[in-house]
Amino acid sequence: MAEAAILAAALDQLARGTDPMEAPVQILDDKLAEKRAARRGNRGIKLNVIPMIDVTFFLLVFFVCANKTLDREEFLRTDLSQRGGAVVSPNSLALDEPPLRIELLRIGQQTKIKIIAPMAQPDTFEQLTAIFNSKRYSTENPSGLFPADQPIELAPSQDVPWDDAVAAFNGLVRAGYQQIHFAGPQ
Amino acid sequence: MKSMLTRGPVKIEAVITPLIDIAMLLVVFFALVSQIGITDFVKLNLPKPSPTAAVAPHNEPRIVINAIANEQGEVSAWRFLNDDYLADPAGIQSLCNAVTASIRANPAAEVHLRADSNVKYTYISPVLDQVGKAATKAIPGHLVKLRLAVQPEHRGG
Protein backbone atom coordinates (compact mmCIF):
# COMPACT_ATOMS: atom_id res chain seq x y z
CA MET A 1 0.00 0.00 0.00
CA ALA A 2 2.81 2.36 0.95
CA GLU A 3 4.78 1.37 -2.19
CA ALA A 4 1.80 2.24 -4.40
CA ALA A 5 1.55 5.61 -2.71
CA ILE A 6 5.27 6.23 -3.26
CA LEU A 7 4.93 5.22 -6.90
CA ALA A 8 1.93 7.50 -7.39
CA ALA A 9 3.81 10.39 -5.77
CA ALA A 10 6.88 9.76 -7.98
CA LEU A 11 4.73 9.76 -11.11
CA ASP A 12 3.11 12.95 -9.90
CA GLN A 13 6.54 14.55 -9.39
CA LEU A 14 7.64 13.44 -12.85
CA ALA A 15 4.55 14.98 -14.39
CA ARG A 16 5.37 18.27 -12.62
CA GLY A 17 8.99 18.10 -13.88
CA THR A 18 10.68 17.82 -10.47
CA ASP A 19 13.11 15.14 -9.25
CA PRO A 20 11.01 12.05 -8.40
CA MET A 21 13.65 10.68 -5.94
CA GLU A 22 13.18 13.45 -3.35
CA ALA A 23 9.49 12.97 -2.79
CA PRO A 24 9.50 9.23 -1.80
CA VAL A 25 12.13 9.89 0.87
CA GLN A 26 10.00 12.66 2.28
CA ILE A 27 6.90 10.43 2.28
CA LEU A 28 8.81 7.57 3.92
CA ASP A 29 10.00 9.91 6.66
CA ASP A 30 6.44 11.09 7.24
CA LYS A 31 5.14 7.53 7.47
CA LEU A 32 7.81 6.54 9.99
CA ALA A 33 7.08 9.60 12.08
CA GLU A 34 3.37 8.70 12.11
CA LYS A 35 4.14 5.15 13.22
CA ARG A 36 6.39 6.42 16.01
CA ALA A 37 3.72 8.82 17.20
CA ALA A 38 1.11 6.03 17.22
CA ARG A 39 3.42 3.84 19.27
CA ARG A 40 4.04 6.68 21.70
CA GLY A 41 0.29 7.17 21.99
CA ASN A 42 -0.19 3.57 23.06
CA ARG A 43 2.30 4.05 25.87
CA GLY A 44 0.40 7.11 27.27
CA ILE A 45 -0.18 7.71 31.04
CA LYS A 46 -3.49 6.32 32.25
CA LEU A 47 -5.24 7.33 35.49
CA ASN A 48 -6.83 4.37 37.21
CA VAL A 49 -9.67 5.94 39.20
CA ILE A 50 -11.53 2.79 40.24
CA PRO A 51 -9.69 2.27 43.60
CA MET A 52 -10.10 5.97 44.33
CA ILE A 53 -13.85 5.73 43.78
CA ASP A 54 -13.98 2.59 45.97
CA VAL A 55 -12.21 4.28 48.84
CA THR A 56 -14.22 7.49 48.46
CA PHE A 57 -17.50 5.59 48.66
CA PHE A 58 -16.26 3.59 51.61
CA LEU A 59 -15.37 6.80 53.48
CA LEU A 60 -18.70 8.36 52.53
CA VAL A 61 -20.64 5.38 53.92
CA PHE A 62 -18.54 5.39 57.07
CA PHE A 63 -19.10 9.11 57.70
CA VAL A 64 -22.84 8.76 57.15
CA CYS A 65 -23.02 5.88 59.65
CA ALA A 66 -20.76 7.61 62.20
CA ASN A 67 -22.77 10.81 61.94
CA LYS A 68 -26.02 8.95 62.60
CA THR A 69 -24.56 7.05 65.56
CA LEU A 70 -22.77 9.86 67.36
CA ASP A 71 -24.79 12.97 66.73
CA ARG A 72 -28.35 11.92 67.11
CA GLU A 73 -28.89 13.57 70.47
CA GLU A 74 -29.86 17.12 71.24
CA PHE A 75 -29.49 19.31 74.31
CA LEU A 76 -31.69 21.39 76.57
CA ARG A 77 -29.91 24.54 77.67
CA THR A 78 -30.05 25.40 81.35
CA ASP A 79 -28.28 28.75 81.04
CA LEU A 80 -31.05 30.33 79.00
CA SER A 81 -30.42 33.59 80.82
CA GLN A 82 -27.17 34.87 82.29
CA ARG A 83 -28.93 35.63 85.56
CA GLY A 84 -28.99 32.16 86.97
CA GLY A 85 -27.29 28.81 86.98
CA ALA A 86 -28.62 25.29 86.80
CA VAL A 87 -29.46 25.10 90.48
CA VAL A 88 -31.12 27.84 92.45
CA SER A 89 -29.27 29.19 95.47
CA PRO A 90 -30.61 27.90 98.81
CA ASN A 91 -30.75 31.55 99.90
CA SER A 92 -33.70 32.73 97.84
CA LEU A 93 -33.22 36.28 99.17
CA ALA A 94 -30.23 36.53 96.86
CA LEU A 95 -32.53 36.41 93.84
CA ASP A 96 -34.10 39.50 92.32
CA GLU A 97 -37.58 38.02 92.53
CA PRO A 98 -38.87 35.05 94.51
CA PRO A 99 -38.96 32.02 92.22
CA LEU A 100 -42.19 30.40 91.26
CA ARG A 101 -41.94 26.84 92.55
CA ILE A 102 -43.20 23.80 90.69
CA GLU A 103 -42.99 20.48 92.50
CA LEU A 104 -43.01 17.09 90.84
CA LEU A 105 -44.31 14.39 93.16
CA ARG A 106 -44.19 10.66 92.59
CA ILE A 107 -47.48 8.95 93.45
CA GLY A 108 -47.44 5.25 92.57
CA GLN A 109 -46.18 5.01 89.01
CA GLN A 110 -47.36 8.52 88.11
CA THR A 111 -45.71 11.90 88.44
CA LYS A 112 -48.00 14.65 89.71
CA ILE A 113 -47.30 18.30 88.88
CA LYS A 114 -47.97 20.80 91.66
CA ILE A 115 -47.59 24.54 91.09
CA ILE A 116 -47.08 26.35 94.40
CA ALA A 117 -49.27 29.28 93.42
CA PRO A 118 -53.02 29.91 93.32
CA MET A 119 -53.55 28.84 89.74
CA ALA A 120 -54.91 25.91 87.71
CA GLN A 121 -53.02 22.67 88.31
CA PRO A 122 -51.96 20.71 85.23
CA ASP A 123 -52.35 16.95 84.89
CA THR A 124 -49.87 16.52 82.06
CA PHE A 125 -46.70 18.20 80.84
CA GLU A 126 -48.62 19.43 77.78
CA GLN A 127 -51.07 21.19 80.10
CA LEU A 128 -48.15 22.65 82.07
CA THR A 129 -46.84 24.18 78.84
CA ALA A 130 -50.29 25.50 77.89
CA ILE A 131 -50.97 27.05 81.34
CA PHE A 132 -47.58 28.74 81.58
CA ASN A 133 -47.76 29.91 78.00
CA SER A 134 -51.12 31.58 78.70
CA LYS A 135 -49.71 33.23 81.86
CA ARG A 136 -46.60 34.64 80.15
CA TYR A 137 -46.71 38.40 79.70
CA SER A 138 -45.96 39.68 76.20
CA THR A 139 -47.23 42.38 73.85
CA GLU A 140 -49.59 39.78 72.36
CA ASN A 141 -50.72 38.75 75.85
CA PRO A 142 -50.81 41.93 78.02
CA SER A 143 -52.93 40.20 80.65
CA GLY A 144 -50.13 37.67 81.33
CA LEU A 145 -48.93 37.37 84.93
CA PHE A 146 -45.29 36.42 84.53
CA PRO A 147 -42.54 37.95 82.40
CA ALA A 148 -40.44 35.59 80.30
CA ASP A 149 -37.53 36.01 82.74
CA GLN A 150 -39.62 35.04 85.78
CA PRO A 151 -37.44 32.70 87.87
CA ILE A 152 -39.00 29.25 88.07
CA GLU A 153 -37.73 26.63 90.46
CA LEU A 154 -38.39 23.07 89.40
CA ALA A 155 -38.33 20.74 92.38
CA PRO A 156 -38.73 17.06 91.52
CA SER A 157 -39.03 14.72 94.50
CA GLN A 158 -36.31 12.14 95.06
CA ASP A 159 -37.95 9.23 93.25
CA VAL A 160 -39.16 11.13 90.18
CA PRO A 161 -37.55 9.67 87.05
CA TRP A 162 -35.17 11.91 85.12
CA ASP A 163 -37.46 11.55 82.09
CA ASP A 164 -40.28 13.42 83.89
CA ALA A 165 -37.95 16.08 85.33
CA VAL A 166 -36.65 16.74 81.80
CA ALA A 167 -40.20 16.72 80.39
CA ALA A 168 -41.26 19.41 82.89
CA PHE A 169 -38.17 21.47 82.12
CA ASN A 170 -38.79 21.05 78.39
CA GLY A 171 -42.44 22.09 78.81
CA LEU A 172 -41.46 25.32 80.60
CA VAL A 173 -38.84 26.14 77.95
CA ARG A 174 -41.49 25.59 75.28
CA ALA A 175 -43.82 27.94 77.17
CA GLY A 176 -41.21 30.68 76.61
CA TYR A 177 -39.58 31.01 80.04
CA GLN A 178 -35.88 31.73 80.28
CA GLN A 179 -34.95 31.22 83.92
CA ILE A 180 -35.79 27.69 84.90
CA HIS A 181 -33.64 26.10 87.56
CA PHE A 182 -33.64 22.76 89.29
CA ALA A 183 -34.00 22.95 93.06
CA GLY A 184 -31.04 21.91 95.16
CA PRO A 185 -30.84 18.56 96.95
CA GLN A 186 -33.60 18.14 99.52
CA MET B 1 6.69 -11.75 16.09
CA LYS B 2 9.98 -9.97 15.93
CA SER B 3 8.60 -6.89 17.64
CA MET B 4 7.17 -9.06 20.44
CA LEU B 5 10.59 -10.59 21.08
CA THR B 6 12.34 -7.25 21.12
CA ARG B 7 9.88 -5.88 23.69
CA GLY B 8 11.06 -8.44 26.25
CA PRO B 9 9.14 -9.99 29.20
CA VAL B 10 6.32 -7.96 30.69
CA LYS B 11 6.93 -6.96 34.35
CA ILE B 12 3.93 -6.87 36.67
CA GLU B 13 4.50 -4.51 39.57
CA ALA B 14 2.09 -3.87 42.43
CA VAL B 15 2.20 -0.24 43.55
CA ILE B 16 1.47 -0.61 47.24
CA THR B 17 2.45 2.86 48.45
CA PRO B 18 -1.03 4.42 48.00
CA LEU B 19 -2.52 1.32 49.62
CA ILE B 20 -0.32 1.75 52.68
CA ASP B 21 -1.11 5.48 52.78
CA ILE B 22 -4.83 4.87 52.83
CA ALA B 23 -4.57 1.96 55.28
CA MET B 24 -2.60 4.10 57.73
CA LEU B 25 -5.02 6.98 57.32
CA LEU B 26 -7.95 4.69 58.08
CA VAL B 27 -6.20 3.17 61.11
CA VAL B 28 -5.51 6.64 62.56
CA PHE B 29 -9.04 7.79 61.78
CA PHE B 30 -10.70 4.75 63.40
CA ALA B 31 -8.43 5.04 66.43
CA LEU B 32 -9.42 8.67 66.96
CA VAL B 33 -13.12 8.09 66.39
CA SER B 34 -13.24 5.11 68.73
CA GLN B 35 -11.41 7.15 71.39
CA ILE B 36 -13.98 9.94 71.12
CA GLY B 37 -16.75 7.37 71.35
CA ILE B 38 -15.30 5.76 74.47
CA THR B 39 -14.67 9.08 76.20
CA ASP B 40 -17.93 10.83 75.53
CA PHE B 41 -20.66 8.40 74.71
CA VAL B 42 -22.04 5.71 76.93
CA LYS B 43 -25.00 3.88 75.47
CA LEU B 44 -27.99 5.28 77.35
CA ASN B 45 -31.73 5.48 76.94
CA LEU B 46 -31.93 9.26 77.10
CA PRO B 47 -35.17 11.14 77.92
CA LYS B 48 -37.35 11.81 74.89
CA PRO B 49 -39.44 14.92 75.53
CA SER B 50 -41.95 15.43 72.76
CA PRO B 51 -42.21 17.94 71.20
CA THR B 52 -38.78 19.00 72.27
CA ALA B 53 -37.30 22.44 72.82
CA ALA B 54 -33.81 20.96 72.61
CA VAL B 55 -31.23 22.21 70.17
CA ALA B 56 -28.68 20.35 68.08
CA PRO B 57 -25.10 20.30 69.42
CA HIS B 58 -22.75 23.05 68.29
CA ASN B 59 -19.04 22.79 67.68
CA GLU B 60 -18.19 24.24 71.08
CA PRO B 61 -15.82 22.32 73.37
CA ARG B 62 -17.64 20.01 75.73
CA ILE B 63 -17.26 18.17 78.99
CA VAL B 64 -19.46 15.08 79.12
CA ILE B 65 -20.68 13.50 82.34
CA ASN B 66 -22.46 10.15 81.98
CA ALA B 67 -24.58 8.44 84.62
CA ILE B 68 -23.96 4.71 84.85
CA ALA B 69 -27.25 3.30 86.15
CA ASN B 70 -29.02 -0.02 86.55
CA GLU B 71 -32.55 -0.89 85.39
CA GLN B 72 -34.05 0.33 88.67
CA GLY B 73 -32.76 3.85 88.00
CA GLU B 74 -30.05 3.67 90.64
CA VAL B 75 -26.77 5.31 89.65
CA SER B 76 -23.72 3.29 90.65
CA ALA B 77 -21.15 5.67 89.20
CA TRP B 78 -20.57 8.80 87.17
CA ARG B 79 -18.26 8.52 84.19
CA PHE B 80 -16.16 11.53 83.29
CA LEU B 81 -13.14 11.44 80.93
CA ASN B 82 -12.87 7.64 81.12
CA ASP B 83 -12.83 7.70 84.94
CA ASP B 84 -15.67 6.36 87.04
CA TYR B 85 -16.67 8.19 90.23
CA LEU B 86 -18.87 6.47 92.78
CA ALA B 87 -22.30 7.98 93.33
CA ASP B 88 -21.62 8.66 97.00
CA PRO B 89 -20.73 12.05 98.54
CA ALA B 90 -16.98 11.36 98.33
CA GLY B 91 -17.24 10.21 94.70
CA ILE B 92 -19.32 13.22 93.73
CA GLN B 93 -16.79 15.49 95.43
CA SER B 94 -14.00 13.88 93.39
CA LEU B 95 -16.11 14.32 90.24
CA CYS B 96 -16.60 17.97 91.17
CA ASN B 97 -12.83 18.44 91.52
CA ALA B 98 -12.23 16.85 88.10
CA VAL B 99 -14.92 19.03 86.50
CA THR B 100 -13.43 22.11 88.20
CA ALA B 101 -10.03 21.33 86.67
CA SER B 102 -11.58 20.83 83.24
CA ILE B 103 -13.56 24.10 83.39
CA ARG B 104 -10.46 25.95 84.58
CA ALA B 105 -8.53 24.56 81.60
CA ASN B 106 -11.33 25.35 79.18
CA PRO B 107 -13.75 28.00 80.50
CA ALA B 108 -15.77 28.07 77.26
CA ALA B 109 -16.64 24.38 77.51
CA GLU B 110 -20.23 23.25 77.81
CA VAL B 111 -21.03 20.61 80.41
CA HIS B 112 -23.20 17.87 78.90
CA LEU B 113 -25.12 15.77 81.38
CA ARG B 114 -26.22 12.39 80.02
CA ALA B 115 -28.46 10.24 82.18
CA ASP B 116 -30.83 7.40 81.50
CA SER B 117 -34.51 8.34 81.43
CA ASN B 118 -35.36 6.08 84.40
CA VAL B 119 -32.64 7.44 86.73
CA LYS B 120 -34.16 8.80 89.91
CA TYR B 121 -33.78 12.53 90.48
CA THR B 122 -32.21 11.94 93.87
CA TYR B 123 -29.02 10.80 92.06
CA ILE B 124 -29.01 13.68 89.57
CA SER B 125 -29.67 16.50 92.02
CA PRO B 126 -26.30 16.44 93.88
CA VAL B 127 -24.43 16.38 90.57
CA LEU B 128 -26.38 19.35 89.21
CA ASP B 129 -25.59 21.17 92.45
CA GLN B 130 -21.89 20.25 92.42
CA VAL B 131 -21.39 21.10 88.73
CA GLY B 132 -22.73 24.60 89.39
CA LYS B 133 -20.36 24.94 92.34
CA ALA B 134 -17.46 23.53 90.29
CA ALA B 135 -17.84 26.30 87.72
CA THR B 136 -17.80 29.02 90.40
CA LYS B 137 -14.88 27.31 92.12
CA ALA B 138 -12.91 27.15 88.86
CA ILE B 139 -13.50 30.77 87.88
CA PRO B 140 -15.25 33.08 90.39
CA GLY B 141 -18.50 34.39 88.93
CA HIS B 142 -18.43 31.88 86.08
CA LEU B 143 -21.78 30.31 85.16
CA VAL B 144 -21.71 26.78 83.92
CA LYS B 145 -23.18 26.14 80.49
CA LEU B 146 -25.03 23.02 81.48
CA ARG B 147 -26.77 21.02 78.75
CA LEU B 148 -29.15 18.16 79.40
CA ALA B 149 -28.86 15.46 76.75
CA VAL B 150 -32.14 14.28 75.24
CA GLN B 151 -33.01 12.09 72.32
CA PRO B 152 -35.30 13.67 69.74
CA GLU B 153 -38.10 11.26 68.95
CA HIS B 154 -38.23 11.99 65.22
CA ARG B 155 -34.78 10.50 64.72
CA GLY B 156 -35.72 7.10 66.02
CA GLY B 157 -33.79 4.97 68.48
Tab-separated table of N, CA, C and O in Angstrom, chain A residues 112-183:
chain	number	residue	atom	x	y	z
A	112	LYS	N	-46.985	13.601	89.580
A	112	LYS	CA	-48.000	14.653	89.707
A	112	LYS	C	-47.305	16.014	89.727
A	112	LYS	O	-46.284	16.191	90.393
A	113	ILE	N	-47.886	16.949	88.965
A	113	ILE	CA	-47.298	18.301	88.884
A	113	ILE	C	-48.062	19.206	89.851
A	113	ILE	O	-49.295	19.239	89.819
A	114	LYS	N	-47.321	19.919	90.689
A	114	LYS	CA	-47.968	20.797	91.656
A	114	LYS	C	-47.314	22.183	91.583
A	114	LYS	O	-46.124	22.337	91.896
A	115	ILE	N	-48.099	23.165	91.151
A	115	ILE	CA	-47.589	24.537	91.088
A	115	ILE	C	-47.895	25.198	92.428
A	115	ILE	O	-49.058	25.210	92.859
A	116	ILE	N	-46.870	25.721	93.080
A	116	ILE	CA	-47.076	26.350	94.398
A	116	ILE	C	-47.491	27.808	94.150
A	116	ILE	O	-46.722	28.751	94.346
A	117	ALA	N	-48.690	27.951	93.686
A	117	ALA	CA	-49.275	29.275	93.418
A	117	ALA	C	-50.769	29.064	93.203
A	117	ALA	O	-51.182	27.967	92.783
A	118	PRO	N	-51.576	30.083	93.506
A	118	PRO	CA	-53.021	29.911	93.323
A	118	PRO	C	-53.397	29.986	91.839
A	118	PRO	O	-53.803	31.045	91.329
A	119	MET	N	-53.206	28.901	91.165
A	119	MET	CA	-53.550	28.838	89.738
A	119	MET	C	-53.937	27.409	89.363
A	119	MET	O	-53.761	26.483	90.173
A	120	ALA	N	-54.463	27.236	88.159
A	120	ALA	CA	-54.908	25.908	87.705
A	120	ALA	C	-53.753	24.917	87.758
A	120	ALA	O	-52.614	25.268	87.443
A	121	GLN	N	-54.060	23.695	88.190
A	121	GLN	CA	-53.016	22.670	88.313
A	121	GLN	C	-53.065	21.739	87.089
A	121	GLN	O	-54.125	21.198	86.763
A	122	PRO	N	-51.949	21.562	86.429
A	122	PRO	CA	-51.959	20.709	85.233
A	122	PRO	C	-51.888	19.221	85.590
A	122	PRO	O	-51.338	18.853	86.630
A	123	ASP	N	-52.444	18.403	84.709
A	123	ASP	CA	-52.348	16.949	84.890
A	123	ASP	C	-51.210	16.357	84.054
A	123	ASP	O	-50.683	15.304	84.387
A	124	THR	N	-50.922	17.039	82.965
A	124	THR	CA	-49.875	16.517	82.062
A	124	THR	C	-48.853	17.625	81.783
A	124	THR	O	-49.094	18.792	82.077
A	125	PHE	N	-47.746	17.223	81.180
A	125	PHE	CA	-46.704	18.203	80.840
A	125	PHE	C	-47.174	19.116	79.698
A	125	PHE	O	-46.754	20.269	79.616
A	126	GLU	N	-48.043	18.594	78.850
A	126	GLU	CA	-48.617	19.426	77.783
A	126	GLU	C	-49.459	20.543	78.389
A	126	GLU	O	-49.397	21.693	77.949
A	127	GLN	N	-50.245	20.184	79.415
A	127	GLN	CA	-51.074	21.190	80.096
A	127	GLN	C	-50.197	22.208	80.826
A	127	GLN	O	-50.523	23.391	80.866
A	128	LEU	N	-49.097	21.749	81.394
A	128	LEU	CA	-48.155	22.651	82.075
A	128	LEU	C	-47.663	23.708	81.080
A	128	LEU	O	-47.641	24.909	81.392
A	129	THR	N	-47.303	23.254	79.888
A	129	THR	CA	-46.839	24.183	78.845
A	129	THR	C	-47.956	25.170	78.488
A	129	THR	O	-47.713	26.386	78.407
A	130	ALA	N	-49.172	24.646	78.306
A	130	ALA	CA	-50.295	25.498	77.889
A	130	ALA	C	-50.611	26.543	78.963
A	130	ALA	O	-50.797	27.733	78.654
A	131	ILE	N	-50.636	26.122	80.247
A	131	ILE	CA	-50.966	27.052	81.343
A	131	ILE	C	-49.918	28.156	81.436
A	131	ILE	O	-50.236	29.340	81.477
A	132	PHE	N	-48.644	27.738	81.430
A	132	PHE	CA	-47.580	28.739	81.584
A	132	PHE	C	-47.445	29.625	80.353
A	132	PHE	O	-47.074	30.793	80.468
A	133	ASN	N	-47.787	29.098	79.218
A	133	ASN	CA	-47.758	29.913	77.999
A	133	ASN	C	-48.845	30.991	78.080
A	133	ASN	O	-48.616	32.147	77.720
A	134	SER	N	-50.016	30.607	78.601
A	134	SER	CA	-51.116	31.581	78.700
A	134	SER	C	-50.852	32.633	79.781
A	134	SER	O	-51.390	33.728	79.730
A	135	LYS	N	-49.998	32.293	80.761
A	135	LYS	CA	-49.713	33.229	81.856
A	135	LYS	C	-48.499	34.122	81.557
A	135	LYS	O	-48.146	34.980	82.367
A	136	ARG	N	-47.825	33.874	80.461
A	136	ARG	CA	-46.601	34.643	80.149
A	136	ARG	C	-46.983	36.000	79.566
A	136	ARG	O	-47.722	36.088	78.597
A	137	TYR	N	-46.416	37.043	80.169
A	137	TYR	CA	-46.706	38.397	79.703
A	137	TYR	C	-45.922	38.674	78.407
A	137	TYR	O	-44.739	38.369	78.303
A	138	SER	N	-46.620	39.247	77.438
A	138	SER	CA	-45.962	39.682	76.205
A	138	SER	C	-46.857	40.739	75.566
A	138	SER	O	-47.968	40.990	76.041
A	139	THR	N	-46.411	41.356	74.520
A	139	THR	CA	-47.235	42.385	73.848
A	139	THR	C	-48.503	41.755	73.284
A	139	THR	O	-49.544	42.408	73.214
A	140	GLU	N	-48.400	40.487	72.877
A	140	GLU	CA	-49.592	39.784	72.361
A	140	GLU	C	-50.509	39.351	73.499
A	140	GLU	O	-51.698	39.125	73.301
A	141	ASN	N	-49.934	39.207	74.711
A	141	ASN	CA	-50.720	38.751	75.852
A	141	ASN	C	-50.502	39.719	77.032
A	141	ASN	O	-49.810	39.389	78.009
A	142	PRO	N	-51.065	40.940	76.957
A	142	PRO	CA	-50.806	41.930	78.021
A	142	PRO	C	-51.417	41.554	79.366
A	142	PRO	O	-51.016	42.099	80.400
A	143	SER	N	-52.344	40.618	79.374
A	143	SER	CA	-52.933	40.195	80.646
A	143	SER	C	-52.106	39.094	81.323
A	143	SER	O	-52.501	38.580	82.367
A	144	GLY	N	-50.982	38.730	80.752
A	144	GLY	CA	-50.133	37.673	81.327
A	144	GLY	C	-49.579	38.078	82.684
A	144	GLY	O	-49.337	39.263	82.946
A	145	LEU	N	-49.385	37.093	83.551
A	145	LEU	CA	-48.933	37.372	84.925
A	145	LEU	C	-47.416	37.440	85.049
A	145	LEU	O	-46.885	38.228	85.814
A	146	PHE	N	-46.737	36.570	84.314
A	146	PHE	CA	-45.286	36.423	84.531
A	146	PHE	C	-44.494	36.891	83.312
A	146	PHE	O	-44.840	36.532	82.181
A	147	PRO	N	-43.414	37.627	83.547
A	147	PRO	CA	-42.540	37.949	82.402
A	147	PRO	C	-41.760	36.703	81.977
A	147	PRO	O	-41.671	35.737	82.741
A	148	ALA	N	-41.181	36.757	80.806
A	148	ALA	CA	-40.439	35.588	80.302
A	148	ALA	C	-39.231	35.266	81.172
A	148	ALA	O	-38.789	34.115	81.239
A	149	ASP	N	-38.697	36.285	81.882
A	149	ASP	CA	-37.532	36.014	82.739
A	149	ASP	C	-37.927	35.774	84.202
A	149	ASP	O	-37.101	35.904	85.110
A	150	GLN	N	-39.169	35.411	84.432
A	150	GLN	CA	-39.622	35.045	85.781
A	150	GLN	C	-38.832	33.805	86.244
A	150	GLN	O	-38.827	32.779	85.557
A	151	PRO	N	-38.151	33.894	87.396
A	151	PRO	CA	-37.436	32.698	87.866
A	151	PRO	C	-38.416	31.581	88.248
A	151	PRO	O	-39.402	31.831	88.952
A	152	ILE	N	-38.152	30.415	87.753
A	152	ILE	CA	-38.999	29.253	88.066
A	152	ILE	C	-38.092	28.174	88.651
A	152	ILE	O	-37.061	27.827	88.064
A	153	GLU	N	-38.501	27.678	89.791
A	153	GLU	CA	-37.726	26.630	90.460
A	153	GLU	C	-38.453	25.301	90.285
A	153	GLU	O	-39.595	25.157	90.741
A	154	LEU	N	-37.802	24.391	89.645
A	154	LEU	CA	-38.393	23.074	89.396
A	154	LEU	C	-37.857	22.119	90.461
A	154	LEU	O	-36.642	21.929	90.561
A	155	ALA	N	-38.767	21.566	91.245
A	155	ALA	CA	-38.334	20.742	92.379
A	155	ALA	C	-38.910	19.329	92.280
A	155	ALA	O	-39.957	19.040	92.868
A	156	PRO	N	-38.253	18.447	91.561
A	156	PRO	CA	-38.728	17.056	91.520
A	156	PRO	C	-38.429	16.359	92.851
A	156	PRO	O	-37.398	16.632	93.475
A	157	SER	N	-39.319	15.480	93.269
A	157	SER	CA	-39.031	14.723	94.498
A	157	SER	C	-37.996	13.651	94.171
A	157	SER	O	-37.696	13.383	93.003
A	158	GLN	N	-37.478	13.018	95.220
A	158	GLN	CA	-36.306	12.141	95.064
A	158	GLN	C	-36.516	10.983	94.089
A	158	GLN	O	-35.594	10.584	93.393
A	159	ASP	N	-37.745	10.430	94.073
A	159	ASP	CA	-37.950	9.234	93.249
A	159	ASP	C	-38.568	9.527	91.881
A	159	ASP	O	-38.952	8.606	91.166
A	160	VAL	N	-38.639	10.787	91.523
A	160	VAL	CA	-39.157	11.134	90.183
A	160	VAL	C	-38.112	10.735	89.139
A	160	VAL	O	-36.929	11.046	89.304
A	161	PRO	N	-38.535	10.038	88.075
A	161	PRO	CA	-37.551	9.674	87.052
A	161	PRO	C	-37.055	10.904	86.285
A	161	PRO	O	-37.790	11.878	86.114
A	162	TRP	N	-35.821	10.808	85.842
A	162	TRP	CA	-35.175	11.909	85.118
A	162	TRP	C	-35.985	12.298	83.884
A	162	TRP	O	-36.048	13.464	83.503
A	163	ASP	N	-36.628	11.320	83.276
A	163	ASP	CA	-37.462	11.553	82.091
A	163	ASP	C	-38.539	12.601	82.388
A	163	ASP	O	-38.749	13.532	81.598
A	164	ASP	N	-39.206	12.480	83.544
A	164	ASP	CA	-40.280	13.421	83.893
A	164	ASP	C	-39.724	14.793	84.281
A	164	ASP	O	-40.326	15.820	83.970
A	165	ALA	N	-38.574	14.799	84.968
A	165	ALA	CA	-37.953	16.081	85.327
A	165	ALA	C	-37.586	16.847	84.051
A	165	ALA	O	-37.831	18.052	83.942
A	166	VAL	N	-37.029	16.115	83.071
A	166	VAL	CA	-36.651	16.739	81.798
A	166	VAL	C	-37.900	17.171	81.025
A	166	VAL	O	-37.912	18.247	80.411
A	167	ALA	N	-38.961	16.362	81.101
A	167	ALA	CA	-40.204	16.716	80.393
A	167	ALA	C	-40.795	18.016	80.950
A	167	ALA	O	-41.270	18.867	80.180
A	168	ALA	N	-40.749	18.179	82.275
A	168	ALA	CA	-41.262	19.412	82.887
A	168	ALA	C	-40.397	20.605	82.480
A	168	ALA	O	-40.916	21.670	82.119
A	169	PHE	N	-39.101	20.408	82.527
A	169	PHE	CA	-38.172	21.471	82.123
A	169	PHE	C	-38.426	21.861	80.664
A	169	PHE	O	-38.524	23.043	80.323
A	170	ASN	N	-38.546	20.841	79.824
A	170	ASN	CA	-38.788	21.052	78.394
A	170	ASN	C	-40.110	21.807	78.169
A	170	ASN	O	-40.176	22.740	77.352
A	171	GLY	N	-41.138	21.433	78.940
A	171	GLY	CA	-42.440	22.086	78.809
A	171	GLY	C	-42.376	23.574	79.145
A	171	GLY	O	-42.979	24.398	78.464
A	172	LEU	N	-41.593	23.904	80.196
A	172	LEU	CA	-41.463	25.316	80.598
A	172	LEU	C	-40.636	26.107	79.576
A	172	LEU	O	-40.936	27.269	79.302
A	173	VAL	N	-39.629	25.476	79.009
A	173	VAL	CA	-38.841	26.144	77.951
A	173	VAL	C	-39.740	26.412	76.747
A	173	VAL	O	-39.729	27.493	76.165
A	174	ARG	N	-40.575	25.423	76.417
A	174	ARG	CA	-41.489	25.587	75.282
A	174	ARG	C	-42.511	26.691	75.552
A	174	ARG	O	-42.980	27.346	74.617
A	175	ALA	N	-42.860	26.888	76.818
A	175	ALA	CA	-43.816	27.941	77.169
A	175	ALA	C	-43.178	29.328	77.075
A	175	ALA	O	-43.879	30.328	77.239
A	176	GLY	N	-41.876	29.394	76.866
A	176	GLY	CA	-41.212	30.675	76.612
A	176	GLY	C	-40.482	31.263	77.800
A	176	GLY	O	-40.099	32.433	77.757
A	177	TYR	N	-40.270	30.480	78.856
A	177	TYR	CA	-39.581	31.005	80.043
A	177	TYR	C	-38.072	30.779	79.915
A	177	TYR	O	-37.628	29.805	79.311
A	178	GLN	N	-37.335	31.728	80.501
A	178	GLN	CA	-35.882	31.734	80.276
A	178	GLN	C	-35.059	31.467	81.528
A	178	GLN	O	-33.851	31.327	81.435
A	179	GLN	N	-35.713	31.443	82.680
A	179	GLN	CA	-34.946	31.220	83.917
A	179	GLN	C	-35.538	30.064	84.700
A	179	GLN	O	-36.258	30.268	85.669
A	180	ILE	N	-35.262	28.882	84.235
A	180	ILE	CA	-35.791	27.687	84.904
A	180	ILE	C	-34.598	26.993	85.563
A	180	ILE	O	-33.577	26.759	84.909
A	181	HIS	N	-34.748	26.713	86.822
A	181	HIS	CA	-33.639	26.100	87.562
A	181	HIS	C	-34.150	24.869	88.303
A	181	HIS	O	-35.298	24.842	88.732
A	182	PHE	N	-33.288	23.913	88.457
A	182	PHE	CA	-33.636	22.764	89.292
A	182	PHE	C	-33.331	23.124	90.749
A	182	PHE	O	-32.315	23.772	91.029
A	183	ALA	N	-34.219	22.695	91.632
A	183	ALA	CA	-34.003	22.950	93.061
A	183	ALA	C	-32.817	22.132	93.556
A	183	ALA	O	-32.519	21.073	93.006
